[in-house]
Structure formats: C-alpha cells, structure tokens
CSV table of C-alpha atoms in Angstrom, one decimal:
chain,number,residue,atom,x,y,z
A,10,UNK,CA,0.0,0.0,0.0
A,11,UNK,CA,1.4,3.4,-1.0
A,12,UNK,CA,1.6,6.0,1.8
A,13,UNK,CA,0.2,9.4,0.5
A,14,UNK,CA,1.6,12.7,1.7
A,15,UNK,CA,-0.1,14.1,4.7
A,16,UNK,CA,-2.5,17.1,4.6
A,17,UNK,CA,-0.9,20.5,4.9
A,18,UNK,CA,-1.2,22.5,8.0
A,19,UNK,CA,-3.9,25.2,7.6
A,20,UNK,CA,-2.6,28.4,9.2
A,21,UNK,CA,-3.8,31.9,8.3
A,22,UNK,CA,-1.1,34.1,6.8
A,23,UNK,CA,-1.9,36.9,9.2
A,24,UNK,CA,-1.1,34.9,12.3
A,25,UNK,CA,2.2,35.8,14.0
A,26,UNK,CA,4.9,33.4,15.1
A,27,UNK,CA,4.4,33.9,18.8
A,28,UNK,CA,0.6,33.6,18.4
A,29,UNK,CA,1.0,30.4,16.4
A,30,UNK,CA,3.4,28.9,18.9
A,31,UNK,CA,1.2,30.0,21.8
A,32,UNK,CA,-1.9,28.3,20.5
A,33,UNK,CA,-2.7,25.1,22.2
A,34,UNK,CA,-4.1,23.6,19.0
A,35,UNK,CA,-0.8,24.1,17.3
A,36,UNK,CA,0.8,21.7,19.7
A,37,UNK,CA,-1.9,19.1,20.3
A,38,UNK,CA,-3.8,16.8,18.0
A,39,UNK,CA,-2.7,14.3,15.4
A,40,UNK,CA,-1.2,17.0,13.2
A,41,UNK,CA,0.2,19.1,16.1
A,42,UNK,CA,3.8,19.9,16.9
A,43,UNK,CA,4.1,17.3,19.6
A,44,UNK,CA,2.9,14.5,17.3
A,45,UNK,CA,5.2,15.6,14.4
A,46,UNK,CA,8.1,16.1,16.8
A,47,UNK,CA,7.6,12.6,18.3
A,48,UNK,CA,7.5,11.2,14.7
A,49,UNK,CA,10.9,12.9,14.0
A,50,UNK,CA,12.4,11.8,17.3
A,51,UNK,CA,11.3,8.2,16.7
A,52,UNK,CA,12.8,8.0,13.3
A,53,UNK,CA,16.1,9.7,14.3
A,54,UNK,CA,16.4,7.4,17.4
A,55,UNK,CA,15.9,4.4,15.1
A,56,UNK,CA,18.6,5.6,12.7
A,57,UNK,CA,21.0,6.3,15.5
A,58,UNK,CA,20.4,3.0,17.2
A,59,UNK,CA,21.0,1.1,14.0
A,60,UNK,CA,24.0,3.2,13.2
A,61,UNK,CA,25.6,2.6,16.5
A,62,UNK,CA,25.1,-1.1,16.3
A,63,UNK,CA,26.5,-1.3,12.7
A,64,UNK,CA,29.4,1.1,13.1
A,65,UNK,CA,30.8,0.9,16.7
A,66,UNK,CA,31.6,-2.9,17.0
A,67,UNK,CA,33.6,-3.3,13.7
A,68,UNK,CA,35.3,0.0,14.2
A,69,UNK,CA,36.4,-0.9,17.7
A,70,UNK,CA,37.5,-4.4,16.7
A,71,UNK,CA,39.5,-3.2,13.6
A,72,UNK,CA,41.1,-0.4,15.6
A,73,UNK,CA,42.1,-2.9,18.3
A,74,UNK,CA,43.7,-5.2,15.6
A,75,UNK,CA,45.3,-2.1,14.0
A,76,UNK,CA,43.7,-2.9,10.7
A,77,UNK,CA,41.2,-1.1,8.4
A,78,UNK,CA,42.6,2.4,8.2
A,79,UNK,CA,42.0,2.6,4.4
A,80,UNK,CA,38.4,1.4,5.0
A,81,UNK,CA,37.8,4.1,7.5
A,82,UNK,CA,39.1,6.8,5.2
A,83,UNK,CA,37.1,5.5,2.2
A,84,UNK,CA,33.9,5.3,4.3
A,85,UNK,CA,34.2,8.9,5.5
A,86,UNK,CA,35.0,10.2,2.0
A,87,UNK,CA,32.1,8.3,0.5
A,88,UNK,CA,29.7,9.4,3.2
A,89,UNK,CA,30.6,13.1,2.7
A,90,UNK,CA,30.4,12.9,-1.1
A,91,UNK,CA,26.9,11.4,-1.4
A,92,UNK,CA,24.0,13.9,-0.8
A,93,UNK,CA,21.4,12.6,1.6
A,94,UNK,CA,18.5,14.0,-0.3
A,95,UNK,CA,19.7,12.4,-3.6
A,96,UNK,CA,20.0,9.0,-1.9
A,97,UNK,CA,16.5,9.3,-0.4
A,98,UNK,CA,15.0,10.5,-3.7
A,99,UNK,CA,16.6,7.6,-5.5
A,100,UNK,CA,15.3,5.1,-3.0
A,101,UNK,CA,11.7,6.3,-3.2
A,102,UNK,CA,10.9,4.6,-6.6
A,103,UNK,CA,12.5,1.4,-5.2
A,104,UNK,CA,10.3,1.6,-2.1
A,105,UNK,CA,7.2,2.3,-4.2
A,106,UNK,CA,7.8,-0.7,-6.5
A,107,UNK,CA,8.2,-3.0,-3.5
A,108,UNK,CA,5.0,-1.6,-1.9
A,109,UNK,CA,6.7,0.1,1.0
A,110,UNK,CA,5.3,3.5,0.3
A,111,UNK,CA,7.0,6.9,0.4
A,112,UNK,CA,8.4,6.3,3.9
A,113,UNK,CA,10.1,5.6,6.2
A,114,UNK,CA,12.6,3.3,4.4
A,115,UNK,CA,14.0,5.8,1.8
A,116,UNK,CA,14.8,8.5,4.4
A,117,UNK,CA,15.8,5.9,7.0
A,118,UNK,CA,18.5,4.4,4.8
A,119,UNK,CA,19.6,7.8,3.6
A,120,UNK,CA,20.0,9.1,7.1
A,121,UNK,CA,21.7,5.9,8.2
A,122,UNK,CA,24.4,6.5,5.5
A,123,UNK,CA,24.8,10.0,6.8
A,124,UNK,CA,25.3,8.8,10.4
A,125,UNK,CA,27.7,5.9,9.8
A,126,UNK,CA,30.9,7.9,8.8
A,127,UNK,CA,31.2,10.0,12.0
A,128,UNK,CA,30.2,7.0,14.2
A,129,UNK,CA,32.8,4.7,12.6
A,130,UNK,CA,35.6,7.2,12.2
A,131,UNK,CA,35.5,8.6,15.7
A,132,UNK,CA,35.3,5.2,17.3
A,133,UNK,CA,38.2,3.8,15.1
A,134,UNK,CA,40.4,6.9,15.6
A,135,UNK,CA,39.8,7.0,19.4
A,136,UNK,CA,40.7,3.4,20.0
A,137,UNK,CA,43.5,3.3,17.5
A,138,UNK,CA,45.2,6.2,19.3
A,139,UNK,CA,44.9,4.9,22.8
A,140,UNK,CA,48.3,5.1,24.5
A,141,UNK,CA,50.2,1.9,23.5
A,142,UNK,CA,52.0,1.9,26.8
A,143,UNK,CA,48.7,1.6,28.7
A,144,UNK,CA,47.7,-1.3,26.4
A,145,UNK,CA,51.1,-3.1,26.9
A,146,UNK,CA,50.8,-2.6,30.6
A,147,UNK,CA,47.3,-4.3,30.6
A,148,UNK,CA,48.7,-7.2,28.6
A,149,UNK,CA,51.6,-7.5,31.1
A,150,UNK,CA,49.1,-7.7,33.9
A,151,UNK,CA,47.4,-10.7,32.3
A,152,UNK,CA,44.4,-9.0,30.6
A,153,UNK,CA,42.9,-10.9,27.7
A,154,UNK,CA,42.4,-9.2,24.3
A,155,UNK,CA,38.6,-8.8,25.0
A,156,UNK,CA,39.3,-7.2,28.4
A,157,UNK,CA,41.9,-4.9,26.9
A,158,UNK,CA,39.4,-3.8,24.2
A,159,UNK,CA,36.5,-3.1,26.5
A,160,UNK,CA,38.0,-2.3,29.9
A,161,UNK,CA,41.1,-0.3,28.7
A,162,UNK,CA,40.9,0.9,25.1
A,163,UNK,CA,37.1,1.6,24.9
A,164,UNK,CA,37.0,3.1,28.4
A,165,UNK,CA,39.8,5.5,27.5
A,166,UNK,CA,38.3,6.3,24.1
A,167,UNK,CA,34.7,6.7,25.1
A,168,UNK,CA,34.7,10.5,25.2
A,169,UNK,CA,35.7,10.7,21.6
A,170,UNK,CA,33.2,8.0,20.7
A,171,UNK,CA,30.5,10.1,22.3
A,172,UNK,CA,31.7,13.1,20.2
A,173,UNK,CA,31.0,11.0,17.1
A,174,UNK,CA,27.6,10.0,18.4
A,175,UNK,CA,26.8,13.7,19.1
A,176,UNK,CA,27.9,14.8,15.7
A,177,UNK,CA,26.0,12.1,13.9
A,178,UNK,CA,22.8,12.6,16.0
A,179,UNK,CA,22.8,16.4,15.3
A,180,UNK,CA,23.4,15.8,11.6
A,181,UNK,CA,20.5,13.3,11.5
A,182,UNK,CA,18.1,15.5,13.3
A,183,UNK,CA,19.0,18.5,11.2
A,184,UNK,CA,18.7,16.6,7.9
A,185,UNK,CA,15.6,14.6,8.7
A,186,UNK,CA,13.2,17.5,7.7
A,187,UNK,CA,13.9,16.7,4.0
A,188,UNK,CA,11.7,13.7,4.6
A,189,UNK,CA,8.7,16.1,4.4
A,190,UNK,CA,9.6,17.0,0.8
A,191,UNK,CA,9.4,13.3,0.0
A,192,UNK,CA,5.8,12.8,1.2
A,193,UNK,CA,6.7,12.2,4.9
A,194,UNK,CA,5.7,13.7,8.2
A,195,UNK,CA,7.9,15.2,11.0
A,196,UNK,CA,8.8,18.7,11.9
A,197,UNK,CA,9.9,19.4,8.3
A,198,UNK,CA,6.3,19.5,7.3
A,199,UNK,CA,6.0,23.0,8.7
A,200,UNK,CA,8.7,24.3,6.4
A,201,UNK,CA,7.3,22.4,3.4
A,202,UNK,CA,3.8,23.7,4.1
A,203,UNK,CA,5.0,27.2,4.7
A,204,UNK,CA,6.8,27.2,1.3
A,205,UNK,CA,3.7,25.8,-0.4
A,206,UNK,CA,1.5,28.5,1.2
A,207,UNK,CA,4.0,31.3,1.1
A,208,UNK,CA,3.5,31.5,4.9
A,209,UNK,CA,6.5,33.0,6.7
A,210,UNK,CA,5.1,31.9,10.1
A,211,UNK,CA,5.2,28.3,9.2
A,212,UNK,CA,8.7,28.5,7.6
A,213,UNK,CA,10.3,30.3,10.5
A,214,UNK,CA,8.4,28.3,13.1
A,215,UNK,CA,9.4,25.0,11.5
A,216,UNK,CA,13.0,26.1,11.3
A,217,UNK,CA,13.1,27.1,14.9
A,218,UNK,CA,11.5,23.8,16.0
A,219,UNK,CA,14.1,21.9,14.0
A,220,UNK,CA,17.0,24.0,15.4
A,221,UNK,CA,15.6,23.5,19.0
A,222,UNK,CA,15.4,19.8,18.6
A,223,UNK,CA,19.0,19.6,17.2
A,224,UNK,CA,20.3,21.7,20.1
A,225,UNK,CA,18.4,19.5,22.6
A,226,UNK,CA,19.8,16.4,21.0
A,227,UNK,CA,23.4,17.7,21.4
A,228,UNK,CA,22.6,18.5,25.1
A,229,UNK,CA,21.1,15.1,25.8
A,230,UNK,CA,24.2,13.3,24.3
A,231,UNK,CA,26.5,15.5,26.3
A,232,UNK,CA,24.7,14.7,29.5
A,233,UNK,CA,24.8,10.9,28.6
A,234,UNK,CA,28.5,11.2,28.1
A,235,UNK,CA,29.0,12.8,31.5
A,236,UNK,CA,26.9,10.0,33.1
A,237,UNK,CA,28.6,7.2,31.2
A,238,UNK,CA,32.3,8.2,31.2
A,239,UNK,CA,34.0,6.8,34.3
A,240,UNK,CA,35.2,9.4,36.8
A,241,UNK,CA,38.8,8.2,36.5
A,242,UNK,CA,38.8,8.6,32.7
A,243,UNK,CA,37.5,12.2,33.1
A,244,UNK,CA,40.1,13.0,35.6
A,245,UNK,CA,42.9,11.5,33.4
A,246,UNK,CA,41.6,13.5,30.5
A,247,UNK,CA,41.7,16.7,32.5
A,248,UNK,CA,45.2,16.0,33.8
A,249,UNK,CA,46.4,15.3,30.2
A,250,UNK,CA,44.8,18.6,29.0
A,251,UNK,CA,46.4,20.5,31.9
A,252,UNK,CA,49.8,19.1,31.1
A,253,UNK,CA,49.5,20.0,27.5
A,254,UNK,CA,48.5,23.5,28.5
A,255,UNK,CA,51.4,23.8,30.8
A,256,UNK,CA,53.8,22.7,28.0
A,257,UNK,CA,52.2,25.1,25.6
C-alpha cells in the first residue's frame, strides 16, 4: 500500500509566530507539533540506534587489531560525497515498486548512510590512538584481548566515541526534515507547508523547532557522556589537558 503525503497545516497568513506557537491547538492533536516532533524523534532514534550497532563494533575491533585504516578513510570520504536528499530520492521509486510507500525506508536508509561515517571514524580513531604503553601494561598484567578492548581501550576512548555520536545525531536531526519533501511527516512538514502556502510563520516556526530539537539532541548526548564516562577517565583527560596546556 502506498503512503500518501499528509495534509498541509492550515494556518492563516496573518497569524504571528508567537501567536501560532502559543496556540494550544498548534501543539496538540494528530497533526500538532508534539505529534510531528515525536515522529521525528522516533525516526532519528531508530537511525542512531541502528548506526551505533552497525558502526561501533567493527570500528572498535579493527582499531584494536590495528587494521582497516583505508576502509575508515574510504567510508568517511564516500559518506561526505553522497548527498542525503539524492539518496533518499533515488530510494523512493524502489520503495514504491516494492509496496513500502513513500516512507520511512528511503529516508531511514539515507540518514543511516549519513550517520555511519562519524560514528565509525570517531570510534576507530579514538581506540586506534589509545596510548600503546597503557595497552602493553594491561597485557603484562594478564588482561585478555577482549578485556583490553572493552576495559582499557574503549574506556579511554569513550569521550571521543560520544563526540562521534553527538555529531551524527545532530546531523541526522538537522537533515531529517527533507523527509517532508518526499511525502513524509515530522517537523519538516511546517517548512514544506510554509513554502507551499508562502507563509513565513510556518517557515520560521518550523526552522526554529528543528533547530531547537537539534540543540536538545546535542545537550542530551553531552549529558549521557557525563553520566557514562568513568570518573577516573574524566580525571585523566583533565590532567592530560592540563599538562599539554602547561607545556604550551
């Protein structure tokens, strides 16, 4: 069954931005901001969850084995070279022929390709550049390779790994609105409808909502990093930064 584009938001041109945002009906209901925002968050969370599962384990393993540097470089180069909108647009006919509808698979796969490079590269680079002396000391203490990877290398690299997650998440949230121009829902619908109706309130309001969600996403990942990163690792990182500052 083919999923048809959703109905456009009916907003009078004369209504101001603050009045529109302050109207309870704007936020509630099946076509309200909360419903569209939840739809965006659900899709972005699914993309990030899949991307983390696909990118982090192989990146960590290859970095531990000191292999795959060319693969990491090629993946990042390819990911930056392919436009997300073009990928999604090319996948729409494929999805329609298979009966999947306009969404969510085309935009899901396109956003996944966008998220994989920073997730993979940051994880690989972080673990690959863990101090070799620390790794050798762990081996000398009798740590197995699995323990070295998870308890030493990944623990020391987790801050940089979270940086990759934050970058990927913000990129996904900021790019997801193109889904609305392919017949989908989400917060991008307000920008799409505003352009279609020549309504500045919808265009500016939609852009502000997308920016606010991207900023919130960055903040949430930062807070997760602070909760997840071991205290000893944070203290070691601060000490290292302090020593580098003193040398400089």
